[in-house]
Short mmCIF file of C-alpha atoms and ligand atoms in Angstrom, two decimals:
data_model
loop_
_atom_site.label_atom_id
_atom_site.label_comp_id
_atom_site.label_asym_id
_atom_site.label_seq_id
_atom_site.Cartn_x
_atom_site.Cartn_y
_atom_site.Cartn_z
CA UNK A 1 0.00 0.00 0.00
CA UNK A 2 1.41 3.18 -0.69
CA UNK A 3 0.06 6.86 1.25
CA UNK A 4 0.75 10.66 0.62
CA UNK A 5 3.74 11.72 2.87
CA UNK A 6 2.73 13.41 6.01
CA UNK A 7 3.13 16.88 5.54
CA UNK A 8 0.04 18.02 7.61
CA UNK A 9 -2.02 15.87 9.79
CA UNK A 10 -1.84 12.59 11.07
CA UNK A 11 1.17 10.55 11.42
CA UNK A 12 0.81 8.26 8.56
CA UNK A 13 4.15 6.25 7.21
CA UNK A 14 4.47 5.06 3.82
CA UNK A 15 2.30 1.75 4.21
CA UNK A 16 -0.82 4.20 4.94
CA UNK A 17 -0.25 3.32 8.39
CA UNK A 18 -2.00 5.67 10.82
CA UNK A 19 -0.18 6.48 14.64
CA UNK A 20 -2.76 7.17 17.32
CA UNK A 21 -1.68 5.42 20.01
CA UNK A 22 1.41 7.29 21.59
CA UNK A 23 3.44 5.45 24.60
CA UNK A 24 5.15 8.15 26.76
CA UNK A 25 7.80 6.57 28.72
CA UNK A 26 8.15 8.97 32.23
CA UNK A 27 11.38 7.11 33.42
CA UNK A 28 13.86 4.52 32.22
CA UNK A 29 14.30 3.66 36.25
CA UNK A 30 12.50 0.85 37.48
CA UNK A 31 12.11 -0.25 41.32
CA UNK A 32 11.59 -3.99 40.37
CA UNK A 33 14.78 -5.48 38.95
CA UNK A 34 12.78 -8.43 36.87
CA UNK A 35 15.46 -10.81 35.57
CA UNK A 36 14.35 -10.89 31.62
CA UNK A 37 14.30 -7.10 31.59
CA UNK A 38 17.35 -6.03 33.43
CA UNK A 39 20.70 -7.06 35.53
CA UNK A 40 20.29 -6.81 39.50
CA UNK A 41 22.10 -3.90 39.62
CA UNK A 42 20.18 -1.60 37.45
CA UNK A 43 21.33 -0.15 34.25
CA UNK A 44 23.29 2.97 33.55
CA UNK A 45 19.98 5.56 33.50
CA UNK A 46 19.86 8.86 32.08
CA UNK A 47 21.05 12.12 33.76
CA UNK A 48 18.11 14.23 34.81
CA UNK A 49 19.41 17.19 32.13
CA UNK A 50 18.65 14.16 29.94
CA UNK A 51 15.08 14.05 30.92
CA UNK A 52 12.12 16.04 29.62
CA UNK A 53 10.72 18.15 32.16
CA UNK A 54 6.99 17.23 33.38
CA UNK A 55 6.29 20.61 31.07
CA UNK A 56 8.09 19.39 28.02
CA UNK A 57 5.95 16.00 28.17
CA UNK A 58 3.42 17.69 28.17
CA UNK A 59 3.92 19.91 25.36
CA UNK A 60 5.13 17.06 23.57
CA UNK A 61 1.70 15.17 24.04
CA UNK A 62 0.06 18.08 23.21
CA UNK A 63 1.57 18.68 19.96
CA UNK A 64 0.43 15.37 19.18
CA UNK A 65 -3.31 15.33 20.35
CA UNK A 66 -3.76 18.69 18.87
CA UNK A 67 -1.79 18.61 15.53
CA UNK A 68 -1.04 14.75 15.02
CA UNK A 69 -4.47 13.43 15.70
CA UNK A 70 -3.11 11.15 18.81
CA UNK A 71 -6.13 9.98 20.58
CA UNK A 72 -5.11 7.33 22.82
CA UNK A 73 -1.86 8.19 25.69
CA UNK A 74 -0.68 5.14 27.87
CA UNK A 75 2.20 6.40 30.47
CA UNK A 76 4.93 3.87 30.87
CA UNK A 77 8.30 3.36 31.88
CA UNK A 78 10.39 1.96 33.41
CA UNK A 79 8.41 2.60 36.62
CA UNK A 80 5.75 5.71 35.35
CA UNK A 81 4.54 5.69 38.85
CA UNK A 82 7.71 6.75 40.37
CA UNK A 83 8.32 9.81 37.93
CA UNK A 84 7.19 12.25 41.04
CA UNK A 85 4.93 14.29 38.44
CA UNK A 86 3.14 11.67 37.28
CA UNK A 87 -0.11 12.95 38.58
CA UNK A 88 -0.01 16.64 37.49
CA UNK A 89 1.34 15.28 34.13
CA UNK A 90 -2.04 12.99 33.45
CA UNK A 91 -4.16 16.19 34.77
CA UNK A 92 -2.08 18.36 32.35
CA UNK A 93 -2.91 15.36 29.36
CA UNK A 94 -6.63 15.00 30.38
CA UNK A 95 -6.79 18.74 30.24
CA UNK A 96 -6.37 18.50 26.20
CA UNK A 97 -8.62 19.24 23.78
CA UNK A 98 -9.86 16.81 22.08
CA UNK A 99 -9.12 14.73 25.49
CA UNK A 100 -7.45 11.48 24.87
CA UNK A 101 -7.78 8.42 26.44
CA UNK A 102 -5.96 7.72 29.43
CA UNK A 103 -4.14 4.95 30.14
CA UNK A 104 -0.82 3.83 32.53
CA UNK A 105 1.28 0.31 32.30
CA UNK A 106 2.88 -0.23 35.88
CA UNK A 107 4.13 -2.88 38.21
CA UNK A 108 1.78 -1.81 40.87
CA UNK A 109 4.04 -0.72 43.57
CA UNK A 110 2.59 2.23 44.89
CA UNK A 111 -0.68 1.82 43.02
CA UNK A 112 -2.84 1.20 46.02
CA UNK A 113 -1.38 4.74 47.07
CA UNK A 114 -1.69 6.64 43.96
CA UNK A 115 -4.76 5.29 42.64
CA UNK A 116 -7.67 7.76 43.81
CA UNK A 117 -5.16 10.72 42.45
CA UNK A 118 -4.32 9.64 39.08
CA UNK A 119 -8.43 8.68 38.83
CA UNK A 120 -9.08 12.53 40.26
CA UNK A 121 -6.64 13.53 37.71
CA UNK A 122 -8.24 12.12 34.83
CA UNK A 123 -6.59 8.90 34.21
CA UNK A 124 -8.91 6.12 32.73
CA UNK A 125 -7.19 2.72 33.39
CA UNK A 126 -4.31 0.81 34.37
CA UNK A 127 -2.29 -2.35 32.63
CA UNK A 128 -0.98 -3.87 36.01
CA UNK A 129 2.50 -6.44 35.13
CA UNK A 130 2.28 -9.32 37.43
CA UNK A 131 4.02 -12.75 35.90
CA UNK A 132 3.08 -15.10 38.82
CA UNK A 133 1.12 -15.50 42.18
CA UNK A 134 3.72 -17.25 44.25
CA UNK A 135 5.59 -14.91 46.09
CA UNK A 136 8.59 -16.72 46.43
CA UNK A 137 8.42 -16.74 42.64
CA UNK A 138 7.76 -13.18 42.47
CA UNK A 139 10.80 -12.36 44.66
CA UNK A 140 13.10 -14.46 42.23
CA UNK A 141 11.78 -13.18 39.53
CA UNK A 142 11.78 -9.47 40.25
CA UNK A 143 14.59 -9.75 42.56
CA UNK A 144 12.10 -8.02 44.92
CA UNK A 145 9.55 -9.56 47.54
CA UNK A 146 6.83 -7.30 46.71
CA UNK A 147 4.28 -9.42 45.81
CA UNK A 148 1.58 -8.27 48.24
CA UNK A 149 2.19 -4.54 46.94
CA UNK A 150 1.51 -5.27 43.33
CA UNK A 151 -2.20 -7.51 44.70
CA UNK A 152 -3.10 -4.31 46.61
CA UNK A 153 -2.19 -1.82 43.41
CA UNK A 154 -4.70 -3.95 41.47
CA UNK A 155 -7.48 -4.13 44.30
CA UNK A 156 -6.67 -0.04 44.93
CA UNK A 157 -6.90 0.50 41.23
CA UNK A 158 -9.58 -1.01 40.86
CA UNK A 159 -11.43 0.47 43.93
CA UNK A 160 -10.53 3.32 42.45
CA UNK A 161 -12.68 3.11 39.44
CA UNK A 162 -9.21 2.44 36.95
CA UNK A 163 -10.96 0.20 34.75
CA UNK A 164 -10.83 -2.32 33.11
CA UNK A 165 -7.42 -3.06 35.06
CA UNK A 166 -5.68 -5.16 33.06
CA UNK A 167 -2.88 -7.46 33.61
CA UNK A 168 0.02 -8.52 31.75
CA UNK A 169 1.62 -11.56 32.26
CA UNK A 170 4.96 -13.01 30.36
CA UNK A 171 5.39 -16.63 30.74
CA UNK A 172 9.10 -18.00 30.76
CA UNK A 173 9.75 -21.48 30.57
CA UNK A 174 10.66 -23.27 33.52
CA UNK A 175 9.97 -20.25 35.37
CA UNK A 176 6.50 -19.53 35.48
CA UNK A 177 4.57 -21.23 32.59
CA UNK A 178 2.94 -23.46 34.67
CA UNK A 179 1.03 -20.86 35.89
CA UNK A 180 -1.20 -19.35 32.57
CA UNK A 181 -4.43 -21.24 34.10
CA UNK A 182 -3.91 -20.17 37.89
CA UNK A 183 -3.43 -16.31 36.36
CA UNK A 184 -6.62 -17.04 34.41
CA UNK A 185 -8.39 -18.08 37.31
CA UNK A 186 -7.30 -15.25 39.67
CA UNK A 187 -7.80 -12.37 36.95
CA UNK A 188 -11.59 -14.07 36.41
CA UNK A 189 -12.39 -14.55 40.12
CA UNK A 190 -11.05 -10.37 40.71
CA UNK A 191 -12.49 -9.21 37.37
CA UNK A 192 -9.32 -8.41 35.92
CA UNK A 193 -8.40 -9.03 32.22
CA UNK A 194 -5.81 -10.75 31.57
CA UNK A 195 -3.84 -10.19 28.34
CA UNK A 196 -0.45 -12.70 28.09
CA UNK A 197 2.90 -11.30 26.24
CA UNK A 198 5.16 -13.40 23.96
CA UNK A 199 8.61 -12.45 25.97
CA UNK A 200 10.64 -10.24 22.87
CA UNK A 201 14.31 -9.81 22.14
CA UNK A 202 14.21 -6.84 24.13
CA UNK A 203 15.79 -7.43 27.10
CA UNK A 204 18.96 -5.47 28.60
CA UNK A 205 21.14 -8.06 28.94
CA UNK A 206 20.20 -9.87 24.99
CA UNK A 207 19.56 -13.26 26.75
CA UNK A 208 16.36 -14.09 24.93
CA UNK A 209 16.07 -17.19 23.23
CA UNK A 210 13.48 -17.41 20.85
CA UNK A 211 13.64 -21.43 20.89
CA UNK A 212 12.93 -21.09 24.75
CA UNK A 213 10.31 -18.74 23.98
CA UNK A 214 6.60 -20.07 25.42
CA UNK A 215 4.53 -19.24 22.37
CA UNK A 216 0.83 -17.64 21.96
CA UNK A 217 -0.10 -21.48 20.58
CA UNK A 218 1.23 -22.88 23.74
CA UNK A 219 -0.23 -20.47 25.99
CA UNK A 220 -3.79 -21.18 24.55
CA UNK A 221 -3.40 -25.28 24.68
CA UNK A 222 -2.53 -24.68 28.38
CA UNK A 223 -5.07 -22.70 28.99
CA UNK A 224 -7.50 -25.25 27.43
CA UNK A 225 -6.42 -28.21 29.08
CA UNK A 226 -5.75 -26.46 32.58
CA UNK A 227 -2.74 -28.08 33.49
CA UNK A 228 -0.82 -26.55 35.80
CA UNK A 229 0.93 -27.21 39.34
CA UNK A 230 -2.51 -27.24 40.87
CA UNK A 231 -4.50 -30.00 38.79
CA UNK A 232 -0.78 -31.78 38.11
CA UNK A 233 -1.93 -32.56 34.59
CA UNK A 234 0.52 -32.57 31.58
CA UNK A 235 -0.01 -29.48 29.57
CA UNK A 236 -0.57 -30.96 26.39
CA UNK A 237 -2.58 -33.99 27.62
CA UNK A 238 -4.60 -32.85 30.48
CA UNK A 239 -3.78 -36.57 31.78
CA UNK A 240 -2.13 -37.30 34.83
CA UNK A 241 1.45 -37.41 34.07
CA UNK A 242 2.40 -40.69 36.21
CA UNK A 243 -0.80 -42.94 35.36
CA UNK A 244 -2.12 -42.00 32.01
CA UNK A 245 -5.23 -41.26 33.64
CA UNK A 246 -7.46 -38.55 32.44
CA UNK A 247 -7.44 -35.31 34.98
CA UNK A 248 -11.32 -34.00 35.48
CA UNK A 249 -11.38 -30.97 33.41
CA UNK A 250 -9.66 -27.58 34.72
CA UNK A 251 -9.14 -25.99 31.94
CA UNK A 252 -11.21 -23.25 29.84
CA UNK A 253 -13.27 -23.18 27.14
CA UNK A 254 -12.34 -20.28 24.80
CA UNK A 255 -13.68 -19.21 21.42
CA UNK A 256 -12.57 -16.05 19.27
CA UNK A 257 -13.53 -13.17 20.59
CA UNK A 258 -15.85 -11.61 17.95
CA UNK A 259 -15.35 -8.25 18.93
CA UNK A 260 -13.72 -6.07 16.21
CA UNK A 261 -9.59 -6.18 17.34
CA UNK A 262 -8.74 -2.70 15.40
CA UNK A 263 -5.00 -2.13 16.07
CA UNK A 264 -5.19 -4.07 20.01
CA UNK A 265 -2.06 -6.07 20.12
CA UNK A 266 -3.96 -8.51 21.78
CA UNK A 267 -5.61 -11.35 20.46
CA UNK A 268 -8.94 -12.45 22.34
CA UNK A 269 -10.96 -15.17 23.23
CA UNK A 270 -14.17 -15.36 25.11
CA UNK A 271 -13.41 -17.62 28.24
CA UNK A 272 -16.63 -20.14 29.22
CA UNK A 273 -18.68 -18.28 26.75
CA UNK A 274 -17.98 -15.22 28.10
CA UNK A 275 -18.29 -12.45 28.94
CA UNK A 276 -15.41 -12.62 30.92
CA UNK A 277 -12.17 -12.81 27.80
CA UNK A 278 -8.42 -13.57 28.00
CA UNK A 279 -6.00 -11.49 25.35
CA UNK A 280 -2.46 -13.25 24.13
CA UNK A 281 -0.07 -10.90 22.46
CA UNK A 282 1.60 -12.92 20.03
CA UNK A 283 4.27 -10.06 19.47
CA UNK A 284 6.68 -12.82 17.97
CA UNK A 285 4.73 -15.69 16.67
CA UNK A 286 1.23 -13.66 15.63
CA UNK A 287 2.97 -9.88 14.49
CA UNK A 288 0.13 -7.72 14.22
CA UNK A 289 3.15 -4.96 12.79
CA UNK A 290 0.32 -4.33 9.45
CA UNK A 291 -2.22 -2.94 11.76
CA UNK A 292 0.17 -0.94 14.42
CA UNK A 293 -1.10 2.24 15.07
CA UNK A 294 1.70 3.52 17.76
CA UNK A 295 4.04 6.20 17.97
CA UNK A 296 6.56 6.02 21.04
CA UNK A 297 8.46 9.16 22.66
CA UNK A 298 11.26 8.03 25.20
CA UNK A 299 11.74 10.45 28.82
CA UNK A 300 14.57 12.30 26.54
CA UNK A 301 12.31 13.16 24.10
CA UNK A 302 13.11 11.03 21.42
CA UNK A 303 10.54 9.56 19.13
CA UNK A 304 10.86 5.88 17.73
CA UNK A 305 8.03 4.64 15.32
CA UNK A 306 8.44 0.99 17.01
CA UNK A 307 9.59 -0.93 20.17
CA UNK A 308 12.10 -2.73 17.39
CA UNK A 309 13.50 0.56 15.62
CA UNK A 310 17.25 0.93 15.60
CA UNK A 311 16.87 4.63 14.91
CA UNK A 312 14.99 7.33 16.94
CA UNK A 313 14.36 10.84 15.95
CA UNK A 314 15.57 13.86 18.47
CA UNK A 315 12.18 16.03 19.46
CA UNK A 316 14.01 17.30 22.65
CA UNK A 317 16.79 18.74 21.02
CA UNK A 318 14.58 20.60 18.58
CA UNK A 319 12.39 21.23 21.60
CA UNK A 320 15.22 23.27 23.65
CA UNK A 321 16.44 24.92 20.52
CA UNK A 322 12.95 26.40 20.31
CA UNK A 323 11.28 24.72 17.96
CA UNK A 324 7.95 25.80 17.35
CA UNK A 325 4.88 23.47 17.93
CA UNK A 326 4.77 23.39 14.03
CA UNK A 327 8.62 22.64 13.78
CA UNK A 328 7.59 19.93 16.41
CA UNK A 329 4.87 17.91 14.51
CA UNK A 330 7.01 18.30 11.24
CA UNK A 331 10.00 16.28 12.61
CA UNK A 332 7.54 13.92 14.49
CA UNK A 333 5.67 13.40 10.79
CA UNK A 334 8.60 12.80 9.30
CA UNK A 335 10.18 10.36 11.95
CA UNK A 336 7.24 8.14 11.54
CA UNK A 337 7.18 8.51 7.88
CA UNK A 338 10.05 6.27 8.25
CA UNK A 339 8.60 3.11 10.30
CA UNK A 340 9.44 -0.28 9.02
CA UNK A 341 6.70 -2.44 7.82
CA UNK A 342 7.47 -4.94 10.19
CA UNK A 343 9.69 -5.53 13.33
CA UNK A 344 11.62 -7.96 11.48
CA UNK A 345 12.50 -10.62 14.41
CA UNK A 346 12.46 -13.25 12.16
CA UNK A 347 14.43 -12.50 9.69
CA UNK A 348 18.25 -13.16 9.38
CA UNK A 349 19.22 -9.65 9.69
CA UNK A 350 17.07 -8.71 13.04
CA UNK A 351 19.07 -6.48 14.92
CA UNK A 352 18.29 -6.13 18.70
CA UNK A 353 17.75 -2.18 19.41
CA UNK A 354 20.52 -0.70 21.32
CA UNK A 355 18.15 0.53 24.16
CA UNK A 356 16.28 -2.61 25.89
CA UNK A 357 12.68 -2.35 26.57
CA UNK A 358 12.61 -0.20 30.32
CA UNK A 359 14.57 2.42 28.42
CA UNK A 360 11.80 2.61 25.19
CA UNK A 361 8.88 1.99 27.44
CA UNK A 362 7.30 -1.32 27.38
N1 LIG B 1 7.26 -0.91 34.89
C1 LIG B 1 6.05 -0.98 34.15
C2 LIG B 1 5.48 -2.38 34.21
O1 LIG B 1 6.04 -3.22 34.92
O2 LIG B 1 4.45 -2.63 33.59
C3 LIG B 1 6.13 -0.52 32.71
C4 LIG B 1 7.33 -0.92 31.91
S1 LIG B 1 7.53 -2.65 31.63
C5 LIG B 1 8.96 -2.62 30.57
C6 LIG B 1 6.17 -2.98 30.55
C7 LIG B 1 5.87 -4.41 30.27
O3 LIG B 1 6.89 -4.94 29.49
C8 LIG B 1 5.74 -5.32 31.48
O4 LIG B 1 4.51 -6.00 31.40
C9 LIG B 1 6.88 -6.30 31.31
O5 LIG B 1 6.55 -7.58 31.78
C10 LIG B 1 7.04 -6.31 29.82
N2 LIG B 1 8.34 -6.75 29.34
C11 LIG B 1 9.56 -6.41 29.77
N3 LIG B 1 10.52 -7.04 29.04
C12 LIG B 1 9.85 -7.78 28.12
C13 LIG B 1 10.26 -8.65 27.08
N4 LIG B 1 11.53 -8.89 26.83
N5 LIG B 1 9.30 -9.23 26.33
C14 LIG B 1 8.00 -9.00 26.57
N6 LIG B 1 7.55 -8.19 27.53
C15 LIG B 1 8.46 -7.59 28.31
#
């Protein structure tokens, strides 16, 4: 397909490709330290010149609401919640006219806290990370024994009228993918959705293997059968594992979702009939790169026209020069004039970016 170059208007690349979803990381700092997303110690993180102000997110996100037709804002990180603006920022955002949609991806620490305040300040929802529901697990995985924090972020978010809080869940073999059906089960019985993510070659410390990988397809027949550590079935059986011996049935019953997906990354299925649905983000397996409709800006201020991109376009450095909003939404055009048609992680020349997912925003 091929499009009139953005000149004016929306942020269209050359596949006719429309960005109205824009992902504004707040921090690259995280207070988890989750071991398929970065070493114990942390990474090197940008110096605070380095950072956009709270003011130059803002006028950043409303360049793109008013000029670029952006619609939809999700906050994200790193950690968004411990950016200490976060609040005034989403006020600032829901202040916009037209207002966008609202939306923050967190680990939940804090949330409990900070829900009522971000809801005050016009935040819509919340996509809560949580990748298991054994807290031993949870401490080895996030190198952090928070596990009761991120339970009462979800019921405070909730409470809080943040909905529909969503959780995301990667599943890593032999760490936590006996788990997909006990997630299910919680998310259901707290009226969360639950959306799983294909883990991505995005991690700081370029350990991902995609043969290790648990994929979308394998997520789904686990979820079907119900196996997991509770029933003690084999995943792909749903028989015991010792005797042979058929399991009574844990597992779900889940048809397509016919709701219309439009650009979602998630995939979704009804669960029991519904209404109740589970999402699985095939990122890797199931790319869904022909209907993307997101623009990212880092907390410098750079803009990147895909989680994958190797190259990023400088909006701060125009910004301090002092760029006009028009000068603004010309370079932003232009940088996403440029995406890729796909993120290309299966083909032979798939370069990992340089900057791993906490330092894009996830
Ligand atoms: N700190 C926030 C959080 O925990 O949601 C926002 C940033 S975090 C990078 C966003 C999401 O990316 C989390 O759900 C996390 O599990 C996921 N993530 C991190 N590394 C990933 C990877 N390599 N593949 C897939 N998802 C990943």
């Amino acid at each position: 397909m091929t499009a009139a170059r953005g000149t004016d208007g929306v942020l269209v690349d050359r596949y006719g490709r429309v960005a109205r979803d824009l992902r504004v990381s707040l921090t690259d700092k995280c207070n988890l330290r989750c071991t398929y997303c970065m070493p114990a110690e942390g990474l090197p993180w940008l110096a605070s010149p380095q950072l956009l102000s709270d003011d130059e997110i803002v006028r950043l996100v409303r360049v793109a609401v008013e000029r670029l037709g952006v619609t939809e804002v999700r906050f994200t990180g790193g950690e968004p919640l411990i950016r200490p603006g976060v609040v005034g920022i989403v006020a600032a955002v829901a202040a916009l006219e037209p207002r966008p949609r609202i939306s923050l991806t967190t680990n939940g620490l804090g949330l409990d806290r900070l829900a009522p305040a971000l809801r005050a300040a016009g935040l819509d929802r919340v996509n809560v990370s949580l990748d298991t529901l054994d807290a031993a697990r949870f401490a080895r995985l996030t190198r952090r024994d928070r596990l009761a924090d991120v339970l009462a972020g979800l019921a405070g978010a909730a409470a809080a009228g943040l909905t529909p809080v969503k959780i995301n869940s990667v599943l890593m073999r032999g760490v936590n993918d006996d788990e997909a059906p006990a997630l299910l089960r919680f998310a259901l019985a707290h009226g969360y959705e639950l959306r799983f993510i294909e883990q991505m070659p995005l991690d700081a410390q370029h350990g991902w293997d995609r043969a290790a990988m648990v994929t979308a397809d394998e997520i789904l027949a686990t979820l079907r059968t119900g196996a997991d550590a509770r029933t003690g079935a084999d995943p792909r059986t749903g028989a015991d594992p010792h005797t042979g011996a058929s399991l009574p049935r844990a597992g779900f019953d889940l048809t397509p979702d016919p709701a219309e997906r439009g650009a979602a990354p998630a995939e979704t299925w009804l669960v029991d009939g519904g209404p109740a649905r589970v999402g699985v983000i095939g990122s890797v397996t199931r790319p869904f790169c022909g209907d993307c409709d997101r623009t990212r800006l880092t907390a410098d201020g750079q803009v990147r026209a895909c989680l994958f991109a190797t190259e990023e376009s400088d909006l701060r450095g125009a910004l301090r020069a002092g760029a006009d909003d028009d000068e603004l939404a010309r370079r932003w055009r232009a940088a996403m004039w440029g995406k890729r048609a796909g993120h290309g992680i299966d083909d032979p020349t798939f370069l990992q970016p340089a900057r791993p997912m906490s330092a894009i925003g996830g």
